[in-house]
Tab-separated table of C-alpha atoms in Angstrom:
chain	number	residue	atom	x	y	z
A	25	UNK	CA	-27.468	-29.176	-71.319
A	26	UNK	CA	-30.845	-30.658	-69.560
A	27	UNK	CA	-29.125	-33.928	-68.391
A	28	UNK	CA	-26.362	-32.341	-66.754
A	29	UNK	CA	-28.574	-30.133	-64.719
A	30	UNK	CA	-30.796	-32.352	-63.592
A	31	UNK	CA	-27.642	-34.892	-62.541
A	32	UNK	CA	-26.225	-31.817	-60.519
A	33	UNK	CA	-29.883	-30.882	-59.043
A	34	UNK	CA	-30.331	-34.618	-58.159
A	35	UNK	CA	-26.734	-35.003	-56.391
A	36	UNK	CA	-27.793	-31.767	-54.417
A	37	UNK	CA	-30.559	-32.895	-52.806
A	38	UNK	CA	-29.414	-36.188	-52.008
A	39	UNK	CA	-26.423	-34.722	-50.262
A	40	UNK	CA	-28.757	-32.686	-48.248
A	41	UNK	CA	-30.516	-35.613	-47.051
A	42	UNK	CA	-27.479	-37.274	-46.081
A	43	UNK	CA	-27.552	-37.183	-41.620
A	44	UNK	CA	-25.317	-34.934	-39.858
A	45	UNK	CA	-23.242	-35.548	-36.983
A	46	UNK	CA	-23.540	-32.999	-33.943
A	47	UNK	CA	-20.889	-30.211	-34.167
A	48	UNK	CA	-17.689	-29.550	-31.857
A	49	UNK	CA	-15.211	-27.174	-31.304
A	50	UNK	CA	-12.025	-28.104	-32.431
A	51	UNK	CA	-10.626	-26.591	-29.216
A	52	UNK	CA	-12.464	-28.798	-27.037
A	53	UNK	CA	-10.503	-31.917	-27.119
A	54	UNK	CA	-12.699	-33.825	-24.420
A	55	UNK	CA	-16.018	-33.521	-26.285
A	56	UNK	CA	-14.199	-34.449	-29.661
A	57	UNK	CA	-13.060	-37.763	-28.014
A	58	UNK	CA	-15.818	-38.231	-26.322
A	59	UNK	CA	-18.867	-40.637	-27.512
A	60	UNK	CA	-22.021	-38.345	-28.956
A	61	UNK	CA	-24.398	-38.125	-26.338
A	62	UNK	CA	-28.490	-37.778	-26.701
A	63	UNK	CA	-28.367	-33.945	-24.749
A	64	UNK	CA	-27.667	-31.327	-27.230
A	65	UNK	CA	-24.250	-29.505	-26.692
A	66	UNK	CA	-24.795	-25.555	-26.454
A	67	UNK	CA	-22.014	-23.483	-26.921
A	68	UNK	CA	-20.746	-21.698	-24.187
A	69	UNK	CA	-19.241	-18.108	-25.529
A	70	UNK	CA	-17.194	-15.936	-22.869
A	71	UNK	CA	-16.871	-12.474	-24.048
A	72	UNK	CA	-16.873	-8.957	-22.872
A	73	UNK	CA	-19.069	-6.436	-24.610
A	74	UNK	CA	-17.034	-3.615	-25.347
A	75	UNK	CA	-18.364	-0.376	-26.603
A	76	UNK	CA	-17.636	1.192	-29.557
A	77	UNK	CA	-17.948	5.244	-29.963
A	78	UNK	CA	-17.010	7.577	-32.874
A	79	UNK	CA	-14.820	10.491	-32.527
A	80	UNK	CA	-17.356	12.737	-32.558
A	81	UNK	CA	-19.072	10.942	-29.680
A	82	UNK	CA	-15.905	11.145	-27.590
A	83	UNK	CA	-15.210	14.676	-28.522
A	84	UNK	CA	-18.742	15.951	-27.189
A	85	UNK	CA	-18.018	14.278	-23.660
A	86	UNK	CA	-14.784	15.907	-23.433
A	87	UNK	CA	-16.040	19.159	-24.270
A	88	UNK	CA	-18.546	18.544	-21.692
A	89	UNK	CA	-15.742	17.370	-18.795
A	90	UNK	CA	-14.728	19.813	-15.737
A	91	UNK	CA	-11.205	20.071	-16.005
A	92	UNK	CA	-8.756	22.552	-14.688
A	93	UNK	CA	-6.094	21.560	-17.302
A	94	UNK	CA	-5.984	21.983	-20.882
A	95	UNK	CA	-7.707	19.076	-22.482
A	96	UNK	CA	-8.535	19.130	-26.409
A	97	UNK	CA	-9.309	15.543	-28.139
A	98	UNK	CA	-7.172	14.744	-31.381
A	99	UNK	CA	-6.768	12.171	-33.315
A	100	UNK	CA	-3.206	10.989	-30.953
A	101	UNK	CA	-5.323	11.060	-27.790
A	102	UNK	CA	-8.237	9.329	-29.493
A	103	UNK	CA	-6.036	6.633	-30.451
A	104	UNK	CA	-4.886	6.197	-26.925
A	105	UNK	CA	-8.423	6.223	-25.356
A	106	UNK	CA	-9.012	3.234	-28.136
A	107	UNK	CA	-6.177	1.418	-26.785
A	108	UNK	CA	-7.150	1.312	-23.331
A	109	UNK	CA	-10.583	0.671	-23.682
A	110	UNK	CA	-10.438	-1.864	-26.339
A	111	UNK	CA	-7.088	-3.171	-26.944
A	112	UNK	CA	-5.895	-3.326	-23.279
A	113	UNK	CA	-8.808	-3.151	-21.373
A	114	UNK	CA	-6.733	-5.285	-18.796
A	115	UNK	CA	-4.395	-2.296	-17.671
A	116	UNK	CA	-7.443	-0.387	-17.595
A	117	UNK	CA	-8.984	-2.414	-15.066
A	118	UNK	CA	-5.982	-3.220	-12.904
A	119	UNK	CA	-5.905	0.378	-12.550
A	120	UNK	CA	-9.492	0.417	-11.279
A	121	UNK	CA	-8.422	-1.999	-9.113
A	122	UNK	CA	-5.971	0.275	-7.427
A	123	UNK	CA	-7.113	3.646	-7.593
A	124	UNK	CA	-8.680	3.741	-3.987
A	125	UNK	CA	-5.816	2.873	-2.576
A	126	UNK	CA	-3.755	6.478	-3.528
A	127	UNK	CA	-6.375	8.416	-5.557
A	128	UNK	CA	-7.880	10.407	-2.124
A	129	UNK	CA	-4.025	10.798	-0.915
A	130	UNK	CA	-3.309	12.096	-4.246
A	131	UNK	CA	-6.142	14.832	-4.274
A	132	UNK	CA	-5.207	16.067	-0.561
A	133	UNK	CA	-1.511	16.677	-1.883
A	134	UNK	CA	-2.574	18.350	-5.159
A	135	UNK	CA	-4.807	20.596	-3.412
A	136	UNK	CA	-2.068	21.069	-0.942
A	137	UNK	CA	0.071	22.562	-3.368
A	138	UNK	CA	-2.717	24.187	-5.180
A	139	UNK	CA	-2.186	21.988	-8.468
A	140	UNK	CA	-4.733	20.679	-10.898
A	141	UNK	CA	-6.083	17.691	-9.673
A	142	UNK	CA	-5.852	15.987	-13.098
A	143	UNK	CA	-1.876	15.798	-12.277
A	144	UNK	CA	-2.620	12.508	-10.517
A	145	UNK	CA	-3.404	10.541	-13.584
A	146	UNK	CA	-0.076	11.079	-14.506
A	147	UNK	CA	1.032	8.082	-11.763
A	148	UNK	CA	-1.293	5.924	-13.651
A	149	UNK	CA	1.330	6.039	-16.932
A	150	UNK	CA	4.451	6.031	-14.729
A	151	UNK	CA	3.604	3.108	-12.683
A	152	UNK	CA	0.180	1.761	-13.019
A	153	UNK	CA	-0.434	2.661	-9.443
A	154	UNK	CA	2.261	0.123	-8.301
A	155	UNK	CA	4.253	1.757	-5.283
A	156	UNK	CA	7.115	-0.918	-5.571
A	157	UNK	CA	7.809	-0.984	-9.272
A	158	UNK	CA	11.023	-0.373	-10.854
A	159	UNK	CA	11.758	0.657	-14.420
A	160	UNK	CA	14.624	-0.684	-16.583
A	161	UNK	CA	16.695	2.380	-15.886
A	162	UNK	CA	16.441	2.455	-12.309
A	163	UNK	CA	13.075	4.441	-11.735
A	164	UNK	CA	11.286	3.870	-8.632
A	165	UNK	CA	7.766	3.822	-7.265
A	166	UNK	CA	4.316	5.659	-7.724
A	167	UNK	CA	5.956	8.349	-9.507
A	168	UNK	CA	9.106	6.472	-10.970
A	169	UNK	CA	11.807	8.916	-9.565
A	170	UNK	CA	15.334	8.503	-10.364
A	171	UNK	CA	17.851	8.419	-7.435
A	172	UNK	CA	19.550	11.625	-7.802
A	173	UNK	CA	16.200	13.447	-8.495
A	174	UNK	CA	14.449	11.244	-5.239
A	175	UNK	CA	17.588	13.035	-3.295
A	176	UNK	CA	16.754	16.359	-4.572
A	177	UNK	CA	13.845	16.181	-2.457
A	178	UNK	CA	15.113	14.544	0.572
A	179	UNK	CA	14.199	11.046	-0.339
A	180	UNK	CA	16.413	8.520	1.598
A	181	UNK	CA	17.800	5.508	-0.727
A	182	UNK	CA	20.293	3.044	0.753
A	183	UNK	CA	20.391	-0.885	0.847
A	184	UNK	CA	17.748	-1.470	3.317
A	185	UNK	CA	14.942	1.626	2.966
A	186	UNK	CA	13.690	3.303	-0.343
A	187	UNK	CA	11.552	6.636	0.444
A	188	UNK	CA	10.858	6.595	-3.566
A	189	UNK	CA	8.565	3.421	-2.398
A	190	UNK	CA	6.915	5.770	0.233
A	191	UNK	CA	3.525	6.763	-1.139
A	192	UNK	CA	3.286	10.186	0.773
A	193	UNK	CA	6.452	10.997	0.415
A	194	UNK	CA	6.845	10.213	-3.252
A	195	UNK	CA	3.717	11.863	-4.074
A	196	UNK	CA	4.793	15.107	-1.828
A	197	UNK	CA	8.214	15.350	-3.607
A	198	UNK	CA	6.182	14.766	-7.239
A	199	UNK	CA	4.026	17.892	-6.402
A	200	UNK	CA	6.977	19.607	-5.407
A	201	UNK	CA	8.803	18.954	-8.851
A	202	UNK	CA	5.822	19.529	-10.878
A	203	UNK	CA	5.050	22.724	-9.311
A	204	UNK	CA	8.615	23.959	-9.955
A	205	UNK	CA	8.449	22.634	-13.932
A	206	UNK	CA	5.000	24.557	-14.093
A	207	UNK	CA	6.589	27.682	-12.712
A	208	UNK	CA	9.514	27.326	-15.239
A	209	UNK	CA	7.409	26.615	-18.471
A	210	UNK	CA	4.246	28.178	-17.295
A	211	UNK	CA	2.147	24.972	-18.644
A	212	UNK	CA	0.841	22.084	-16.821
A	213	UNK	CA	1.089	19.668	-20.294
A	214	UNK	CA	4.650	21.065	-20.733
A	215	UNK	CA	5.417	20.750	-16.896
A	216	UNK	CA	4.365	16.954	-17.358
A	217	UNK	CA	6.464	16.477	-20.955
A	218	UNK	CA	9.688	18.017	-18.749
A	219	UNK	CA	8.854	15.385	-16.174
A	220	UNK	CA	9.202	12.871	-18.315
A	221	UNK	CA	12.212	13.787	-20.788
A	222	UNK	CA	13.678	16.465	-18.661
A	223	UNK	CA	13.799	20.234	-18.581
A	224	UNK	CA	16.893	20.571	-20.959
A	225	UNK	CA	15.233	18.069	-23.601
A	226	UNK	CA	11.926	20.816	-23.356
A	227	UNK	CA	13.967	23.796	-23.714
A	228	UNK	CA	15.651	22.475	-27.131
A	229	UNK	CA	12.153	21.391	-28.282
A	230	UNK	CA	11.268	24.926	-27.510
A	231	UNK	CA	13.942	26.634	-29.652
A	232	UNK	CA	13.553	23.933	-32.153
A	233	UNK	CA	9.763	25.016	-32.890
A	234	UNK	CA	10.477	28.873	-33.204
A	235	UNK	CA	10.014	29.348	-29.548
A	236	UNK	CA	6.354	27.993	-29.385
A	237	UNK	CA	5.374	27.171	-25.659
A	238	UNK	CA	2.439	25.050	-25.721
A	239	UNK	CA	2.520	21.092	-25.632
A	240	UNK	CA	1.158	20.495	-28.967
A	241	UNK	CA	3.263	23.392	-30.284
A	242	UNK	CA	6.501	21.722	-29.717
A	243	UNK	CA	4.787	18.135	-29.921
A	244	UNK	CA	7.151	17.256	-33.044
A	245	UNK	CA	10.265	18.151	-31.331
A	246	UNK	CA	9.896	16.238	-28.343
A	247	UNK	CA	11.944	12.863	-27.777
A	248	UNK	CA	9.249	9.792	-29.410
A	249	UNK	CA	8.728	8.863	-25.843
A	250	UNK	CA	7.331	11.804	-24.637
A	251	UNK	CA	5.125	12.421	-27.622
A	252	UNK	CA	2.931	9.480	-26.409
A	253	UNK	CA	3.318	10.436	-22.736
A	254	UNK	CA	0.893	13.394	-22.178
A	255	UNK	CA	-1.595	12.015	-24.521
A	256	UNK	CA	-2.186	8.844	-22.639
A	257	UNK	CA	-2.507	10.635	-19.089
A	258	UNK	CA	-5.267	12.737	-21.070
A	259	UNK	CA	-6.474	9.684	-22.175
A	260	UNK	CA	-7.016	8.140	-18.837
A	261	UNK	CA	-8.299	11.421	-17.608
A	262	UNK	CA	-11.198	10.773	-20.165
A	263	UNK	CA	-11.589	6.839	-19.274
A	264	UNK	CA	-11.640	7.037	-15.525
A	265	UNK	CA	-14.348	9.874	-15.979
A	266	UNK	CA	-16.414	7.864	-18.406
A	267	UNK	CA	-16.069	4.255	-16.874
A	268	UNK	CA	-19.876	3.280	-17.593
A	269	UNK	CA	-19.829	4.200	-21.156
A	270	UNK	CA	-17.033	1.784	-21.915
A	271	UNK	CA	-18.507	-0.838	-19.647
A	272	UNK	CA	-15.561	-0.611	-16.839
A	273	UNK	CA	-17.122	-1.996	-13.522
A	274	UNK	CA	-14.478	-2.226	-10.717
A	275	UNK	CA	-15.016	-5.931	-9.297
A	276	UNK	CA	-12.481	-6.171	-6.800
A	277	UNK	CA	-11.157	-2.604	-5.594
A	278	UNK	CA	-8.854	-2.832	-2.962
A	279	UNK	CA	-8.861	0.119	-0.199
A	280	UNK	CA	-6.616	1.361	1.747
A	281	UNK	CA	-6.236	0.299	5.682
A	282	UNK	CA	-6.733	3.159	8.185
A	283	UNK	CA	-3.515	3.838	10.012
A	284	UNK	CA	-1.719	5.774	12.885
A	285	UNK	CA	2.240	6.618	12.491
A	286	UNK	CA	4.074	5.257	15.376
A	287	UNK	CA	7.929	6.263	15.662
A	288	UNK	CA	9.818	3.839	17.338
A	289	UNK	CA	13.239	5.868	16.981
A	290	UNK	CA	14.795	2.652	16.958
A	291	UNK	CA	15.941	-0.455	14.689
A	292	UNK	CA	13.392	-3.460	14.489
A	293	UNK	CA	11.833	-6.406	12.959
A	294	UNK	CA	8.602	-6.245	11.385
A	295	UNK	CA	8.256	-9.799	11.518
A	296	UNK	CA	8.912	-9.563	15.529
A	297	UNK	CA	6.133	-6.444	15.673
A	298	UNK	CA	3.912	-8.701	14.216
A	299	UNK	CA	4.392	-11.404	16.163
A	300	UNK	CA	3.928	-9.337	19.651
A	301	UNK	CA	0.872	-7.391	18.156
A	302	UNK	CA	-0.891	-10.525	16.219
A	303	UNK	CA	-0.480	-8.096	13.201
A	304	UNK	CA	-0.019	-9.829	9.789
A	305	UNK	CA	3.338	-9.177	8.176
A	306	UNK	CA	1.917	-8.419	5.056
A	307	UNK	CA	-0.242	-5.576	6.209
A	308	UNK	CA	2.776	-4.185	7.679
A	309	UNK	CA	4.823	-4.349	4.399
A	310	UNK	CA	1.887	-3.145	2.386
A	311	UNK	CA	1.638	0.031	4.788
A	312	UNK	CA	5.034	0.418	4.587
A	313	UNK	CA	6.323	-0.471	1.090
A	314	UNK	CA	9.791	1.763	1.502
A	315	UNK	CA	11.221	-1.020	3.742
A	316	UNK	CA	12.878	-3.305	1.650
A	317	UNK	CA	14.036	-6.201	3.778
A	318	UNK	CA	11.405	-6.019	6.734
A	319	UNK	CA	13.628	-4.460	8.918
A	320	UNK	CA	13.739	-0.862	10.260
A	321	UNK	CA	17.549	-0.132	10.259
A	322	UNK	CA	19.365	1.708	12.661
A	323	UNK	CA	20.373	4.332	9.929
A	324	UNK	CA	16.531	5.228	9.574
A	325	UNK	CA	15.357	4.692	13.176
A	326	UNK	CA	13.563	8.086	12.980
A	327	UNK	CA	11.279	6.807	10.529
A	328	UNK	CA	7.387	6.445	11.200
A	329	UNK	CA	5.690	3.367	11.006
A	330	UNK	CA	2.275	2.969	9.766
A	331	UNK	CA	0.189	0.721	11.825
A	332	UNK	CA	-3.189	-0.286	11.141
A	333	UNK	CA	-5.488	1.977	13.409
A	334	UNK	CA	-7.367	-1.190	15.033
A	335	UNK	CA	-4.075	-2.211	16.832
A	336	UNK	CA	-3.152	1.175	17.729
A	337	UNK	CA	-5.215	1.190	21.305
A	338	UNK	CA	-3.636	-2.007	22.172
A	339	UNK	CA	-0.066	-0.776	21.400
A	340	UNK	CA	-0.635	2.041	23.546
A	341	UNK	CA	-2.039	0.056	25.976
A	342	UNK	CA	0.812	-2.482	26.384
A	343	UNK	CA	3.454	-0.077	25.416
A	344	UNK	CA	6.065	-0.621	27.956
A	345	UNK	CA	5.549	-4.526	27.576
A	346	UNK	CA	6.023	-4.184	23.511
A	347	UNK	CA	8.942	-1.762	23.976
A	348	UNK	CA	11.212	-4.100	26.107
A	349	UNK	CA	9.870	-7.571	23.766
A	350	UNK	CA	11.252	-5.787	20.964
A	351	UNK	CA	14.678	-5.587	22.411
A	352	UNK	CA	14.798	-1.753	22.244
A	353	UNK	CA	15.371	0.879	24.979
A	354	UNK	CA	12.426	2.639	25.959
A	355	UNK	CA	12.040	5.621	23.476
A	356	UNK	CA	9.015	5.157	21.648
A	357	UNK	CA	7.434	8.048	20.437
A	358	UNK	CA	3.863	8.270	18.968
A	359	UNK	CA	3.511	10.194	15.897
A	360	UNK	CA	-0.264	10.459	15.468
A	361	UNK	CA	-2.959	13.186	16.011
A	362	UNK	CA	-2.149	13.293	19.902
A	363	UNK	CA	1.141	14.900	21.491
A	364	UNK	CA	4.319	12.948	21.022
A	365	UNK	CA	5.225	11.204	24.525
A	366	UNK	CA	8.205	9.736	25.286
A	367	UNK	CA	7.952	5.879	26.959
A	368	UNK	CA	9.317	7.063	30.251
A	369	UNK	CA	6.585	9.204	30.726
A	370	UNK	CA	3.885	6.364	29.616
A	371	UNK	CA	5.683	4.284	32.062
A	372	UNK	CA	5.485	6.197	34.882
A	373	UNK	CA	1.660	6.776	34.391
A	374	UNK	CA	1.344	3.221	34.069
A	375	UNK	CA	3.286	2.499	37.165
A	376	UNK	CA	1.053	4.700	39.198
A	377	UNK	CA	-2.345	4.278	37.454
A	378	UNK	CA	-1.869	0.538	35.889
A	379	UNK	CA	-2.890	-0.137	32.195
A	380	UNK	CA	-5.621	-2.261	30.385
A	381	UNK	CA	-5.322	-5.350	28.394
A	382	UNK	CA	-8.154	-6.033	26.255
A	383	UNK	CA	-8.248	-10.256	25.621
A	384	UNK	CA	-7.692	-11.691	22.445
A	385	UNK	CA	-8.663	-14.917	21.198
A	386	UNK	CA	-6.474	-18.029	23.142
A	387	UNK	CA	-6.019	-15.631	26.059
A	388	UNK	CA	-6.421	-17.039	29.603
A	389	UNK	CA	-5.612	-15.634	32.935
A	390	UNK	CA	-2.558	-17.147	33.327
A	391	UNK	CA	-0.810	-16.200	30.111
A	392	UNK	CA	-1.950	-12.541	30.729
A	393	UNK	CA	-0.493	-12.828	34.343
A	394	UNK	CA	2.867	-14.136	33.122
A	395	UNK	CA	2.775	-11.544	30.578
A	396	UNK	CA	2.741	-8.813	32.665
A	397	UNK	CA	4.925	-10.241	35.542
A	398	UNK	CA	1.511	-10.461	38.125
A	399	UNK	CA	-0.243	-13.327	39.699
A	400	UNK	CA	-3.868	-14.619	38.344
A	401	UNK	CA	-5.173	-13.695	41.916
A	402	UNK	CA	-4.009	-10.206	41.637
A	403	UNK	CA	-5.801	-9.728	38.345
A	404	UNK	CA	-8.858	-11.257	39.530
A	405	UNK	CA	-9.049	-8.893	42.316
A	406	UNK	CA	-8.326	-6.017	40.425
A	407	UNK	CA	-11.505	-6.651	38.072
A	408	UNK	CA	-13.749	-8.592	40.582
A	409	UNK	CA	-13.582	-11.883	38.867
A	410	UNK	CA	-14.966	-14.579	40.729
A	411	UNK	CA	-13.741	-17.207	38.397
A	412	UNK	CA	-11.152	-17.782	35.705
A	413	UNK	CA	-13.472	-17.373	32.816
A	414	UNK	CA	-12.593	-14.608	30.260
A	415	UNK	CA	-13.977	-13.451	27.140
A	416	UNK	CA	-12.683	-12.034	24.080
A	417	UNK	CA	-12.504	-8.362	24.007
A	418	UNK	CA	-13.300	-8.250	27.532
A	419	UNK	CA	-10.955	-5.727	28.894
A	420	UNK	CA	-8.725	-6.034	31.895
A	421	UNK	CA	-7.177	-3.653	34.627
A	422	UNK	CA	-3.594	-4.294	35.363
A	423	UNK	CA	-1.795	-2.667	38.026
A	424	UNK	CA	1.508	-2.932	37.246
A	425	UNK	CA	2.731	-0.632	39.792
A	426	UNK	CA	1.596	-3.361	42.502
A	427	UNK	CA	3.279	-6.225	40.844
A	428	UNK	CA	6.713	-5.739	42.726
A	429	UNK	CA	4.631	-7.461	45.608
A	430	UNK	CA	5.361	-11.102	44.055
A	431	UNK	CA	9.167	-10.493	43.330
A	432	UNK	CA	11.489	-12.759	45.186
A	433	UNK	CA	13.790	-10.370	46.121
A	434	UNK	CA	17.081	-12.184	48.526
A	435	UNK	CA	20.245	-10.378	50.141
A	436	UNK	CA	22.706	-12.604	50.259
A	437	UNK	CA	26.193	-12.813	52.949
A	438	UNK	CA	28.178	-10.392	50.744
A	439	UNK	CA	25.542	-7.789	50.677
A	440	UNK	CA	24.557	-8.491	47.388
A	441	UNK	CA	20.531	-7.788	46.575
A	442	UNK	CA	19.534	-10.815	43.766
A	443	UNK	CA	16.087	-10.998	42.235
A	444	UNK	CA	14.869	-14.876	40.763
A	445	UNK	CA	13.105	-14.244	37.367
A	446	UNK	CA	9.255	-14.768	37.038
A	447	UNK	CA	7.694	-16.117	34.147
A	448	UNK	CA	6.627	-13.251	32.233
A	449	UNK	CA	9.602	-11.013	33.319
A	450	UNK	CA	11.382	-8.729	31.080
A	451	UNK	CA	14.586	-6.953	31.812
A	452	UNK	CA	12.158	-3.571	31.493
A	453	UNK	CA	9.651	-5.194	34.157
A	454	UNK	CA	12.324	-6.142	36.712
A	455	UNK	CA	13.764	-2.426	36.487
A	456	UNK	CA	10.370	-1.130	37.046
A	457	UNK	CA	9.937	-3.343	39.906
A	458	UNK	CA	12.829	-1.727	41.635
A	459	UNK	CA	13.115	2.026	42.511
A	460	UNK	CA	16.019	3.476	40.629
A	461	UNK	CA	17.355	0.590	38.475
A	462	UNK	CA	17.280	0.704	34.900
A	463	UNK	CA	17.936	-2.019	32.242
A	464	UNK	CA	21.539	-1.051	31.974
A	465	UNK	CA	22.189	-1.197	35.313
A	466	UNK	CA	21.182	-4.631	35.334
A	467	UNK	CA	22.833	-5.829	32.266
A	468	UNK	CA	25.879	-4.447	33.358
A	469	UNK	CA	25.878	-5.997	37.030
A	470	UNK	CA	25.091	-9.349	35.679
A	471	UNK	CA	27.424	-8.922	32.486
A	472	UNK	CA	24.614	-9.442	29.989
A	473	UNK	CA	25.015	-8.679	26.255
A	474	UNK	CA	21.648	-9.174	25.241
A	475	UNK	CA	18.132	-8.449	27.325
A	476	UNK	CA	17.300	-12.426	27.036
A	477	UNK	CA	16.263	-13.851	30.610
A	478	UNK	CA	14.310	-17.052	32.007
A	479	UNK	CA	12.560	-17.686	34.732
A	480	UNK	CA	14.693	-19.122	37.659
A	481	UNK	CA	17.794	-17.408	36.744
A	482	UNK	CA	19.137	-15.153	39.314
A	483	UNK	CA	20.009	-11.625	38.314
A	484	UNK	CA	22.162	-9.188	41.150
A	485	UNK	CA	20.272	-5.905	40.989
A	486	UNK	CA	22.390	-4.231	43.910
C-alpha cells in the first residue's frame, strides 16, 4: 500500500513543476494564433451590473409609490419587472431613449382629459414609443389604432397620410377612447384590458367570473394576451420610477424639437420646403410622421405642418417668396400662437413696409438681390452699407414695394405691354410689381401651364 501511495505523490509533484504557457480565451482567435508575448495579457470583461432584489424589497417600493391608478404587486407583475430589468434590459433602454419625446405631451393630454398620468405607460407596451410601428394585424402608431377605430375618432387614413402616426392626434384619440372605456367599466385596469381585447371580450369575462368587475377578478377569463398586458404596463410604471435602483442611466436620450405649426392649405413636397428653408428633410419627417411619402397631398391640404421653431421667423419674413417658390397660390395660414393671417394680407404689408432677411452661410448681396427681385445698390442704400461685405446672422431690410422701379416694361405697336423677366423673378413677384395683376392673369395671357419662368423671357402683362 505504501509504494503506490508514494508513486502517486511523486507523479503529482512532478506534474506541478511542469512550466505552463499563458492562457487565452478560445473566442479570441487573434491571440491564439499569435506568438506569445512577454507582456502579461489581462482579461477584459465587458459586463453590466444588474442589481437583484427580492419580492419583499420591490413590494415595499411599490407601496411607497404615489399613483392614482390601482397598483398592487403580485407574482405576475413581479415576473415582468424581473423580465424588463434583467432579461430584456435593451427594451427598457430603448424606451428610456425615447420617452422625453412623448411623455411631456402625454402628461398634458392626460391632465386635459382628467385621467391618471400612469395611463401613459400603456403606450410603452403598445408600441415601444415608436410612432410609425405597425403590428402584424394592421394596428399603427404610438397607441396601435386599427383603421376602423382610428376612423371613429376622426383620424384620416389613406395612401399618403395616416393620422394614427401623428403623436398628438393619436394620443388625443387614445385618451378619449380610454375615457369612454372607463365610463363603461368604472375601473382603469379593466379599461386598459378592454383597450387591448375590446369591450366585448371584457363583458364576456365579467359574465364568466360571476359578475366580478376588477382586472384580477376577471383575469382567468380574459384572452391570454390581455392577461399579460396590464401587468406589463404596471411593471413599466414601477421600473421608470425606480431607474437608479436597477442601474438604468439614459445615455443618449432624445428630446423633442421645439416647433410651431404652419398650415399651407395646399399640396406641397417636404423636400422642396426643406430646400427653400435650409431645413433637414429628416427633421421635417420626424416632426410630421403621419406624412407617408414626404408629400402633403391635396386631400389633406388643411393639415398643419410642424416646423422647427428656429426656422419660423425666417418663413414669416420670406413668406411671399417661399409661397410662390413652392408653386402654391398665396393662401398660407399660420397656425401658431399668433392670429391666423392670410398671405394676401402679409403681401400687402410687405409691399407697403418692406420685409427683412437674415443672412445665412453662403449668402452674398447678389444672390439676395436676385432672390427678392431688387438690385445690390438698392439693398446697400436701404441698409446704409458702404461695401458688399455682409455677415452671417445680419438682418437686412428689403423694400419689396420699391423693386418695381427696376422692371423692364415695354409697350409694343399693337398696344401690348410686356415685361422682361429679371434674375430672381417669379410670377408672384412680377404680379406684386404691377398693380391689379395676378399670377393667374399672367399665366392666362401667356398660355403658361406652370409657374416656371426664366430670366430674359418676355411676358405679356396687359
